[in-house]
CSV table of C-alpha atoms and ligand atoms in Angstrom, one decimal:
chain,number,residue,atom,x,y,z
S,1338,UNK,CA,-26.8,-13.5,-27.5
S,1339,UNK,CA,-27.1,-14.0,-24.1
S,1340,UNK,CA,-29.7,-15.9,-22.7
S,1341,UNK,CA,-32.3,-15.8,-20.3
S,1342,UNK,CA,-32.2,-16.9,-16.7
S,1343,UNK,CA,-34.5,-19.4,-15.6
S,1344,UNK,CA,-35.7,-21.3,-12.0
S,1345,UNK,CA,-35.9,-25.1,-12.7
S,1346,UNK,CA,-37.9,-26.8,-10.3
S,1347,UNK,CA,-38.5,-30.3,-9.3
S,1348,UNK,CA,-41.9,-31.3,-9.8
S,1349,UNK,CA,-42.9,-34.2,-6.9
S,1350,UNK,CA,-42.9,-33.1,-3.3
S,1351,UNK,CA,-41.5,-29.3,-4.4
S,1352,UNK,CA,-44.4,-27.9,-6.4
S,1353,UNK,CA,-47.0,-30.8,-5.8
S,1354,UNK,CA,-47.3,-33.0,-2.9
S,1355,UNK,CA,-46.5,-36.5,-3.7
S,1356,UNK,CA,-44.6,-38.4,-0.1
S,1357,UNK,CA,-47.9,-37.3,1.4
S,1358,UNK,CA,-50.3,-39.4,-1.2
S,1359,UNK,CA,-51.4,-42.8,-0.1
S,1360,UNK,CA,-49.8,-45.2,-2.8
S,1361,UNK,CA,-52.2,-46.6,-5.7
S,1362,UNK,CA,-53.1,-50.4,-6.2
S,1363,UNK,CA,-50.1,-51.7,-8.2
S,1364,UNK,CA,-48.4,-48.7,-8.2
S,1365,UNK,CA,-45.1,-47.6,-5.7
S,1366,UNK,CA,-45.2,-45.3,-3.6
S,1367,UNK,CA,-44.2,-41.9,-5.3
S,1368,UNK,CA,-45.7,-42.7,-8.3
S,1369,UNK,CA,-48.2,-40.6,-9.3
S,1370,UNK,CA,-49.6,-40.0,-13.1
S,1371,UNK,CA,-53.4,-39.0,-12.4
S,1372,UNK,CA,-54.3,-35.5,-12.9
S,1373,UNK,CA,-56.7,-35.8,-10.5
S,1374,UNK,CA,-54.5,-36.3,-7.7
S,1375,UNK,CA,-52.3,-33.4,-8.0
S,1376,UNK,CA,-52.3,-31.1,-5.4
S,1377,UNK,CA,-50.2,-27.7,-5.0
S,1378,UNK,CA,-48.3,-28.2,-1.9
S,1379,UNK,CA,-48.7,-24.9,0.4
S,1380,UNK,CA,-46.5,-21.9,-1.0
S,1381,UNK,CA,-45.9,-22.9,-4.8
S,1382,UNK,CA,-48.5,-21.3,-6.0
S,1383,UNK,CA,-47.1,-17.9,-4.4
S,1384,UNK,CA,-43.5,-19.1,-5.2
S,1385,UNK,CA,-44.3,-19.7,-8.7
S,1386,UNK,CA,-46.1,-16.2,-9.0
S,1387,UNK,CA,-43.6,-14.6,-7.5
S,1388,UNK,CA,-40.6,-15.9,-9.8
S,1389,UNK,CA,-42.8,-15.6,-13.0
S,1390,UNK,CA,-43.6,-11.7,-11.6
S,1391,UNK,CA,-39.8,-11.2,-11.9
S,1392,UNK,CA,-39.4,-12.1,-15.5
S,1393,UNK,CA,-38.0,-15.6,-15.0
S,1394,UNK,CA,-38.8,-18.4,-17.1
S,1395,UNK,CA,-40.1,-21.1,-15.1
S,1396,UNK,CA,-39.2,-25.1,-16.4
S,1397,UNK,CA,-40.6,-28.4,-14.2
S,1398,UNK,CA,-37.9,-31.0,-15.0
S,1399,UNK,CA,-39.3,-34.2,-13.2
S,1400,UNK,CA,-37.9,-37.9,-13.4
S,1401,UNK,CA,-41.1,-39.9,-14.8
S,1402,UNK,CA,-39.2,-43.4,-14.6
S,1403,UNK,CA,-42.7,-44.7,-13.6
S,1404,UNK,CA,-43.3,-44.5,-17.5
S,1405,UNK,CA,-40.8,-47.7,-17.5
S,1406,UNK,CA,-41.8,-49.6,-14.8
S,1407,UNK,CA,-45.1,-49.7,-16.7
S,1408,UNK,CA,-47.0,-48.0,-13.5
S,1409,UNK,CA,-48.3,-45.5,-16.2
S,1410,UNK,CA,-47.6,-44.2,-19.5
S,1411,UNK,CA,-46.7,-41.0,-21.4
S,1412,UNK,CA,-49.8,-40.1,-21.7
S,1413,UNK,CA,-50.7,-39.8,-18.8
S,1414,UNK,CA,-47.9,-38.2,-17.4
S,1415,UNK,CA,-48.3,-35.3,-19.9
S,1416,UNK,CA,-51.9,-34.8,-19.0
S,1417,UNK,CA,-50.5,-35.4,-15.2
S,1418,UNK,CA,-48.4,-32.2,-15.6
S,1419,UNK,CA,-51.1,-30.0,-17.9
S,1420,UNK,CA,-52.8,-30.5,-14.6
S,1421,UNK,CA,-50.0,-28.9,-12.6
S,1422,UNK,CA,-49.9,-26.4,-15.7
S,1423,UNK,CA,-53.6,-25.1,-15.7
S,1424,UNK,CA,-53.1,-24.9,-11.8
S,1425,UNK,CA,-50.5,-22.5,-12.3
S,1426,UNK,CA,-52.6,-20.3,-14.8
S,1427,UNK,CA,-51.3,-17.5,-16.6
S,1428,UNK,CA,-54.1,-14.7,-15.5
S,1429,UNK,CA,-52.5,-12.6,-18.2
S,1430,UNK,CA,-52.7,-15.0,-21.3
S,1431,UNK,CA,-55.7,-17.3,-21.4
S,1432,UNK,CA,-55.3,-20.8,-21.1
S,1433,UNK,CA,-51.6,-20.2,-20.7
S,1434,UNK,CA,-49.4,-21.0,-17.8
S,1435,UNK,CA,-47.1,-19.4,-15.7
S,1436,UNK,CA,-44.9,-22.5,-16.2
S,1437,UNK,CA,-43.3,-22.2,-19.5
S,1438,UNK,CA,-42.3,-25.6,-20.3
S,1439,UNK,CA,-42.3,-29.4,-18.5
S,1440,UNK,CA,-39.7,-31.8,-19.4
S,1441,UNK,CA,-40.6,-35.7,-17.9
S,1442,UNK,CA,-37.9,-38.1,-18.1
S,1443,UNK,CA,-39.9,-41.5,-18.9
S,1444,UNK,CA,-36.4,-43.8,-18.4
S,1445,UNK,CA,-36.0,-45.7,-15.5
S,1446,UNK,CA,-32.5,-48.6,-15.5
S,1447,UNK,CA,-34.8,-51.2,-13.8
S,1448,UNK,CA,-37.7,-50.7,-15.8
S,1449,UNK,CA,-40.5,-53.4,-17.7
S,1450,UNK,CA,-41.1,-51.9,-20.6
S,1451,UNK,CA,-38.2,-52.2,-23.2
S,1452,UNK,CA,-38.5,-48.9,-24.9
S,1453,UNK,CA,-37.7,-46.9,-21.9
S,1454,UNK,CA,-36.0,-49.2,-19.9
S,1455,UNK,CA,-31.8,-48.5,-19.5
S,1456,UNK,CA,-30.1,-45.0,-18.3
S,1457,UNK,CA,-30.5,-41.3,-20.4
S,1458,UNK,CA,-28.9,-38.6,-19.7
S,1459,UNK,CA,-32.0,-37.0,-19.6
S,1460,UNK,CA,-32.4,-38.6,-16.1
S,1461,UNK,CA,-31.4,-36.5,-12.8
S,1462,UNK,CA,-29.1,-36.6,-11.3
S,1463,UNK,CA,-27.7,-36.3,-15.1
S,1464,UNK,CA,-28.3,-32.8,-16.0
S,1465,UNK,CA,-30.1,-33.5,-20.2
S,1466,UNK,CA,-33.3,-32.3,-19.5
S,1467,UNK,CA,-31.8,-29.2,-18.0
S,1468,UNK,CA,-29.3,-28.8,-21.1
S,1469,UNK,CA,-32.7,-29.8,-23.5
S,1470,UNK,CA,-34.7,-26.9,-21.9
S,1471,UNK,CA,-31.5,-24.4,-22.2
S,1472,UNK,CA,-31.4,-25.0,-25.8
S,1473,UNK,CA,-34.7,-25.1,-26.5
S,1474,UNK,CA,-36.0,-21.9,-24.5
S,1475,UNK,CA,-32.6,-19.8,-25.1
S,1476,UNK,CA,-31.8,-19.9,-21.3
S,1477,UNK,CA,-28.4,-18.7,-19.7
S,1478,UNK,CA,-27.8,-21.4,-17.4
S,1479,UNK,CA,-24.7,-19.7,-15.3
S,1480,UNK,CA,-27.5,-17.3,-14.5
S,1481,UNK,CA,-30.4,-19.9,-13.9
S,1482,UNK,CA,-31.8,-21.4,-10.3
S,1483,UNK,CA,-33.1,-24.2,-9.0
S,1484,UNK,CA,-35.4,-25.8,-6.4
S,1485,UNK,CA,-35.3,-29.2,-5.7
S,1486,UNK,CA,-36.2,-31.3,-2.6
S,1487,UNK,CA,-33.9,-34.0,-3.5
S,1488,UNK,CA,-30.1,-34.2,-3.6
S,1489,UNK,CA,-30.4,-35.3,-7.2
S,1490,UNK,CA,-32.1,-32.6,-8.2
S,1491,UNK,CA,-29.2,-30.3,-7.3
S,1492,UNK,CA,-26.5,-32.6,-9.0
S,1493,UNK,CA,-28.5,-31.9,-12.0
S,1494,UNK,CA,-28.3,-28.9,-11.9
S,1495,UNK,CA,-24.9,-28.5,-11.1
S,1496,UNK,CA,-23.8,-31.0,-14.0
S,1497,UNK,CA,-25.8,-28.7,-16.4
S,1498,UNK,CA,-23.5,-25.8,-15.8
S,1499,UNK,CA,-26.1,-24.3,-12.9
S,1500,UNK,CA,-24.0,-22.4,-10.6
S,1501,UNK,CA,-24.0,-24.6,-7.1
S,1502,UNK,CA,-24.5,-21.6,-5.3
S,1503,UNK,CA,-27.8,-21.2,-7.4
S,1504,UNK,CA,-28.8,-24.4,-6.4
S,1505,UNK,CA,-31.8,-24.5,-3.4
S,1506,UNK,CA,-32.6,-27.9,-1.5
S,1507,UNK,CA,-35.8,-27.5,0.6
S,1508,UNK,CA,-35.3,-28.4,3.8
S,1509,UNK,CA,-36.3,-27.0,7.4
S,1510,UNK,CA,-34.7,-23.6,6.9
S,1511,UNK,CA,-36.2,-23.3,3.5
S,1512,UNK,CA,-38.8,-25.1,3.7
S,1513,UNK,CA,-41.4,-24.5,1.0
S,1514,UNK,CA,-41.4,-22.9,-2.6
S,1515,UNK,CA,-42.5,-18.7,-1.6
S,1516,UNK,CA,-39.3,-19.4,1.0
S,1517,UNK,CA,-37.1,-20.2,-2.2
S,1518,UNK,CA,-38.5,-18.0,-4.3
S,1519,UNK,CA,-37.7,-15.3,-1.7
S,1520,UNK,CA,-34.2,-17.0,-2.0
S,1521,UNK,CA,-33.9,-16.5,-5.2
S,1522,UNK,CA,-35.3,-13.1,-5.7
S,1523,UNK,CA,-32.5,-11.9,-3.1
S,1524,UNK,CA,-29.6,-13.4,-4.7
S,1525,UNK,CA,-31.0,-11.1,-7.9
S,1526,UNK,CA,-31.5,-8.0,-5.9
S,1527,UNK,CA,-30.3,-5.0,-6.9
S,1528,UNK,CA,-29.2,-3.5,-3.5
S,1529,UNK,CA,-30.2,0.1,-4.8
S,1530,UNK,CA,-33.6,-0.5,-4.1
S,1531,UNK,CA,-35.9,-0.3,-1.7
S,1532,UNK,CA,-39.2,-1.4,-0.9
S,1533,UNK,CA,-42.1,-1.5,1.4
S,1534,UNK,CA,-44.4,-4.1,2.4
S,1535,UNK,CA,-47.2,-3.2,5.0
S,1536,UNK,CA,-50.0,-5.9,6.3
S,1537,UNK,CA,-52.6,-4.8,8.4
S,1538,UNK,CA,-53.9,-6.8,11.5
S,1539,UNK,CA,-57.6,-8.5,11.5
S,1540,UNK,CA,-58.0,-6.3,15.0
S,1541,UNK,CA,-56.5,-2.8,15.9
S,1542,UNK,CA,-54.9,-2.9,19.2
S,1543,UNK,CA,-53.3,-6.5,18.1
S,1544,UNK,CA,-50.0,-4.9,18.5
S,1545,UNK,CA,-50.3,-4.2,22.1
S,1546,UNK,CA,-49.7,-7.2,23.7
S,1547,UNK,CA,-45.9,-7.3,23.6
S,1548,UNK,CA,-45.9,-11.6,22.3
S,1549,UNK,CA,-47.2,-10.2,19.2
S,1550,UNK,CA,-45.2,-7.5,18.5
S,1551,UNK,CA,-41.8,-9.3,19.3
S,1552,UNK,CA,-43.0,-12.7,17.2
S,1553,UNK,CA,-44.0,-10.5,13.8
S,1554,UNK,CA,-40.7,-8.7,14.7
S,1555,UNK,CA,-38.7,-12.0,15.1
S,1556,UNK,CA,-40.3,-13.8,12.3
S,1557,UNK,CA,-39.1,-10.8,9.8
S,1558,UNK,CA,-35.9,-11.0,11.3
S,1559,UNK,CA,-35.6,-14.9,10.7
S,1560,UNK,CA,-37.3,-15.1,6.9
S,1561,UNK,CA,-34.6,-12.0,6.2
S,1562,UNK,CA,-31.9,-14.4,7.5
S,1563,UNK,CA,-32.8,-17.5,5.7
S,1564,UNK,CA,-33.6,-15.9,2.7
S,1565,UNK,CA,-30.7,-13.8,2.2
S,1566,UNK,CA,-32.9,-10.5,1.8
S,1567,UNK,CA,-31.8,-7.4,3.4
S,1568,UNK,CA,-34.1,-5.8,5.9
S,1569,UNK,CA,-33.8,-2.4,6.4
S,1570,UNK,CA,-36.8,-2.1,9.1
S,1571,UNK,CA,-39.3,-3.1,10.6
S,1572,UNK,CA,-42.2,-0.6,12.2
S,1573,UNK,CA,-44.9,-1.6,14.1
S,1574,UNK,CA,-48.1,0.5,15.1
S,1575,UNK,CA,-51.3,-0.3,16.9
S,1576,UNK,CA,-53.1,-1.7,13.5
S,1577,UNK,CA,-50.3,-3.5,11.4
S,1578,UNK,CA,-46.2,-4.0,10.4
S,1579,UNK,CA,-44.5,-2.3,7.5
S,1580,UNK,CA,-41.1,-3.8,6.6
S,1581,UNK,CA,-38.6,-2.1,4.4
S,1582,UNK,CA,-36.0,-4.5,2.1
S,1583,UNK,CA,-33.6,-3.8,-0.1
S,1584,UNK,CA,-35.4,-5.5,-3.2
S,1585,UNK,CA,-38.0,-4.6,-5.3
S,1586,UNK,CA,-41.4,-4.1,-4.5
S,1587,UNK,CA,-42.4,-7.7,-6.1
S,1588,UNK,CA,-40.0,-9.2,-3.9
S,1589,UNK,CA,-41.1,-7.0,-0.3
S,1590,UNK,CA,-44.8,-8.3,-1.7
S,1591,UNK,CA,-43.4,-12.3,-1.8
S,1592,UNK,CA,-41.8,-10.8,1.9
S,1593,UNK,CA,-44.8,-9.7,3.1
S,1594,UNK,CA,-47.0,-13.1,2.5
S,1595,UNK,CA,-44.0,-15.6,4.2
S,1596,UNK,CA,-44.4,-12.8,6.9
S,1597,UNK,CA,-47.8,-12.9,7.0
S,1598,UNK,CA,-48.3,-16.6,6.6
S,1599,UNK,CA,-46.1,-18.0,9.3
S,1600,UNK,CA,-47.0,-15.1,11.7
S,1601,UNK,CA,-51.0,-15.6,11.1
S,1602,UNK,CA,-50.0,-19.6,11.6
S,1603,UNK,CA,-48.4,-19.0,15.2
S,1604,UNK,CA,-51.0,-16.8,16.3
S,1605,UNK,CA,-53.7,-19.2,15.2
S,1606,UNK,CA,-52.3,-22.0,17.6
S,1607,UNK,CA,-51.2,-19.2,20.1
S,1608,UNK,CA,-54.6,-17.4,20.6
S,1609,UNK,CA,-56.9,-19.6,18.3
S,1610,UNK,CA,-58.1,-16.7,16.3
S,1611,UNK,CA,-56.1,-15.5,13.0
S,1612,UNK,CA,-53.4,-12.5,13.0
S,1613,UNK,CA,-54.7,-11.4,9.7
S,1614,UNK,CA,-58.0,-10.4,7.2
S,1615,UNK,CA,-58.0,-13.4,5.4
S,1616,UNK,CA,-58.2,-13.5,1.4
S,1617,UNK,CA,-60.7,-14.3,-0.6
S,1618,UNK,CA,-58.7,-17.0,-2.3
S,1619,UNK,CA,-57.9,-18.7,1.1
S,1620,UNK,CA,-61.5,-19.2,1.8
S,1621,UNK,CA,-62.1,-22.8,2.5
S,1622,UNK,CA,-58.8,-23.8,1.5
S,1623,UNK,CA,-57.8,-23.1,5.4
T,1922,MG,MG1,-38.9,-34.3,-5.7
């Protein structure tokens, strides 16, 4: 039977921000095992939405070696990543999440704490927690993904059986998780179909001044090359863009808010005033 495809993702500094946190007393730097400091970083949330839209199981595989150096124990780490979990709610099933499993590899080589201290194969760049999930969840890893922010992360993958070129490092051209969900979701896309996307500007008559028009028209030219989605067009009128992809409509949607979020960003610290109505689930998160 074949299996199901999947996007593993790193957990630290790809879904939630880590680098950024100040370090704890007695702890290192990158260690982090409080729910309470977990944090979406910007664009997982609409990454992770996007993917689980598209009928793709979604796994966190995330090296915990913390768990050894005695900076925090298993416990903690599990209720660490319910955290990241009820963050990433299923709206459709309550009290489940759109994330359908977490594997946390406690082992660390240089670790204090005997029981988890030496190398496992569950520990990236080794690829077990990958082949664990596969099993487990009845995944098809030749057709599986994922998104990383470290090289490790990819050699995972890749020594799981994870097709390299299914492999996505974040980086400056790719830069957040909605950009590598957008990646992904193009490499899937049948090129039969097509799609619209149309977002409306905050003012009519926006579109006149030509810096506007030519950025929006730019930016969808650039997310379309970095992404690997094909754009068909791109219309603008006085009161908003529509672009047309070959993808489906879930996908021109995941378009439409990296469009909408880099645009609205520019003209922000162009003009000082937003490009775009903003949502009621950005309020006072800007
Ligand atoms: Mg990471």
């Amino acid at each position: 039977m074949p299996g199901r495809p999947a996007v593993f993702l790193d957990r630290d500094d790809t879904l939630i921000a880590n680098r950024s946190l100040s370090a704890m007393p007695g702890l290192r730097p990158g260690d982090l095992c409080d729910p309470s400091r977990v944090s979406l970083l910007p664009g997982a949330e609409e990454g992770c939405r996007l993917l689980h839209a598209s009928g793709l199981v979604l796994v966190v595989v995330t090296n915990q070696g913390v768990v050894a150096r005695g900076g925090g124990t298993l416990d903690e780490v599990r209720q660490t990543n319910d955290r990241l979990r009820e963050l990433l709610a299923d709206p459709g099933r309550p009290g489940a999440s759109i994330i359908d499993a977490v594997y946390a590899c406690p082992f660390h080589p240089e670790g204090s704490v005997p029981r988890f201290t030496g190398e496992h194969l569950w520990r990236k760049p080794m690829g077990g927690m990958i082949e664990a999930a596969a099993a487990e969840l009845g995944i098809d890893l030749r057709a599986s993904w994922m998104i990383g922010d470290s090289e490790r992360d990819i050699e995972a993958a890749v020594d799981a059986g994870i097709p390299r070129d299914n492999t996505i490092l974040l980086n400056e051209r790719v830069p957040d998780m909605l950009a590598a969900a957008l990646v992904v979701l193009a490499g899937r896309a049948a090129r039969t179909e097509r799609s619209t996307v149309t977002l409306t500007a905050e003012r009519p008559g926006v579109f006149e001044d030509p810096r506007v028009r030519d950025t929006v028209i730019a930016t969808a030219n650039a997310i379309a090359e970095r992404t690997g989605l094909k754009l068909v067009e791109v219309t603008l009128d006085a009161s908003g863009v529509s672009a047309t992809l070959e993808a489906p409509e879930v996908v021109a949607v995941g378009f439409g808010a990296e469009l909408r979020r880099l645009t609205d960003a520019w003209h922000r610290g162009r003009f000082g005033t937003p490009l775009w109505p903003q949502r009621r689930d950005e309020e006072g998160r800007e």
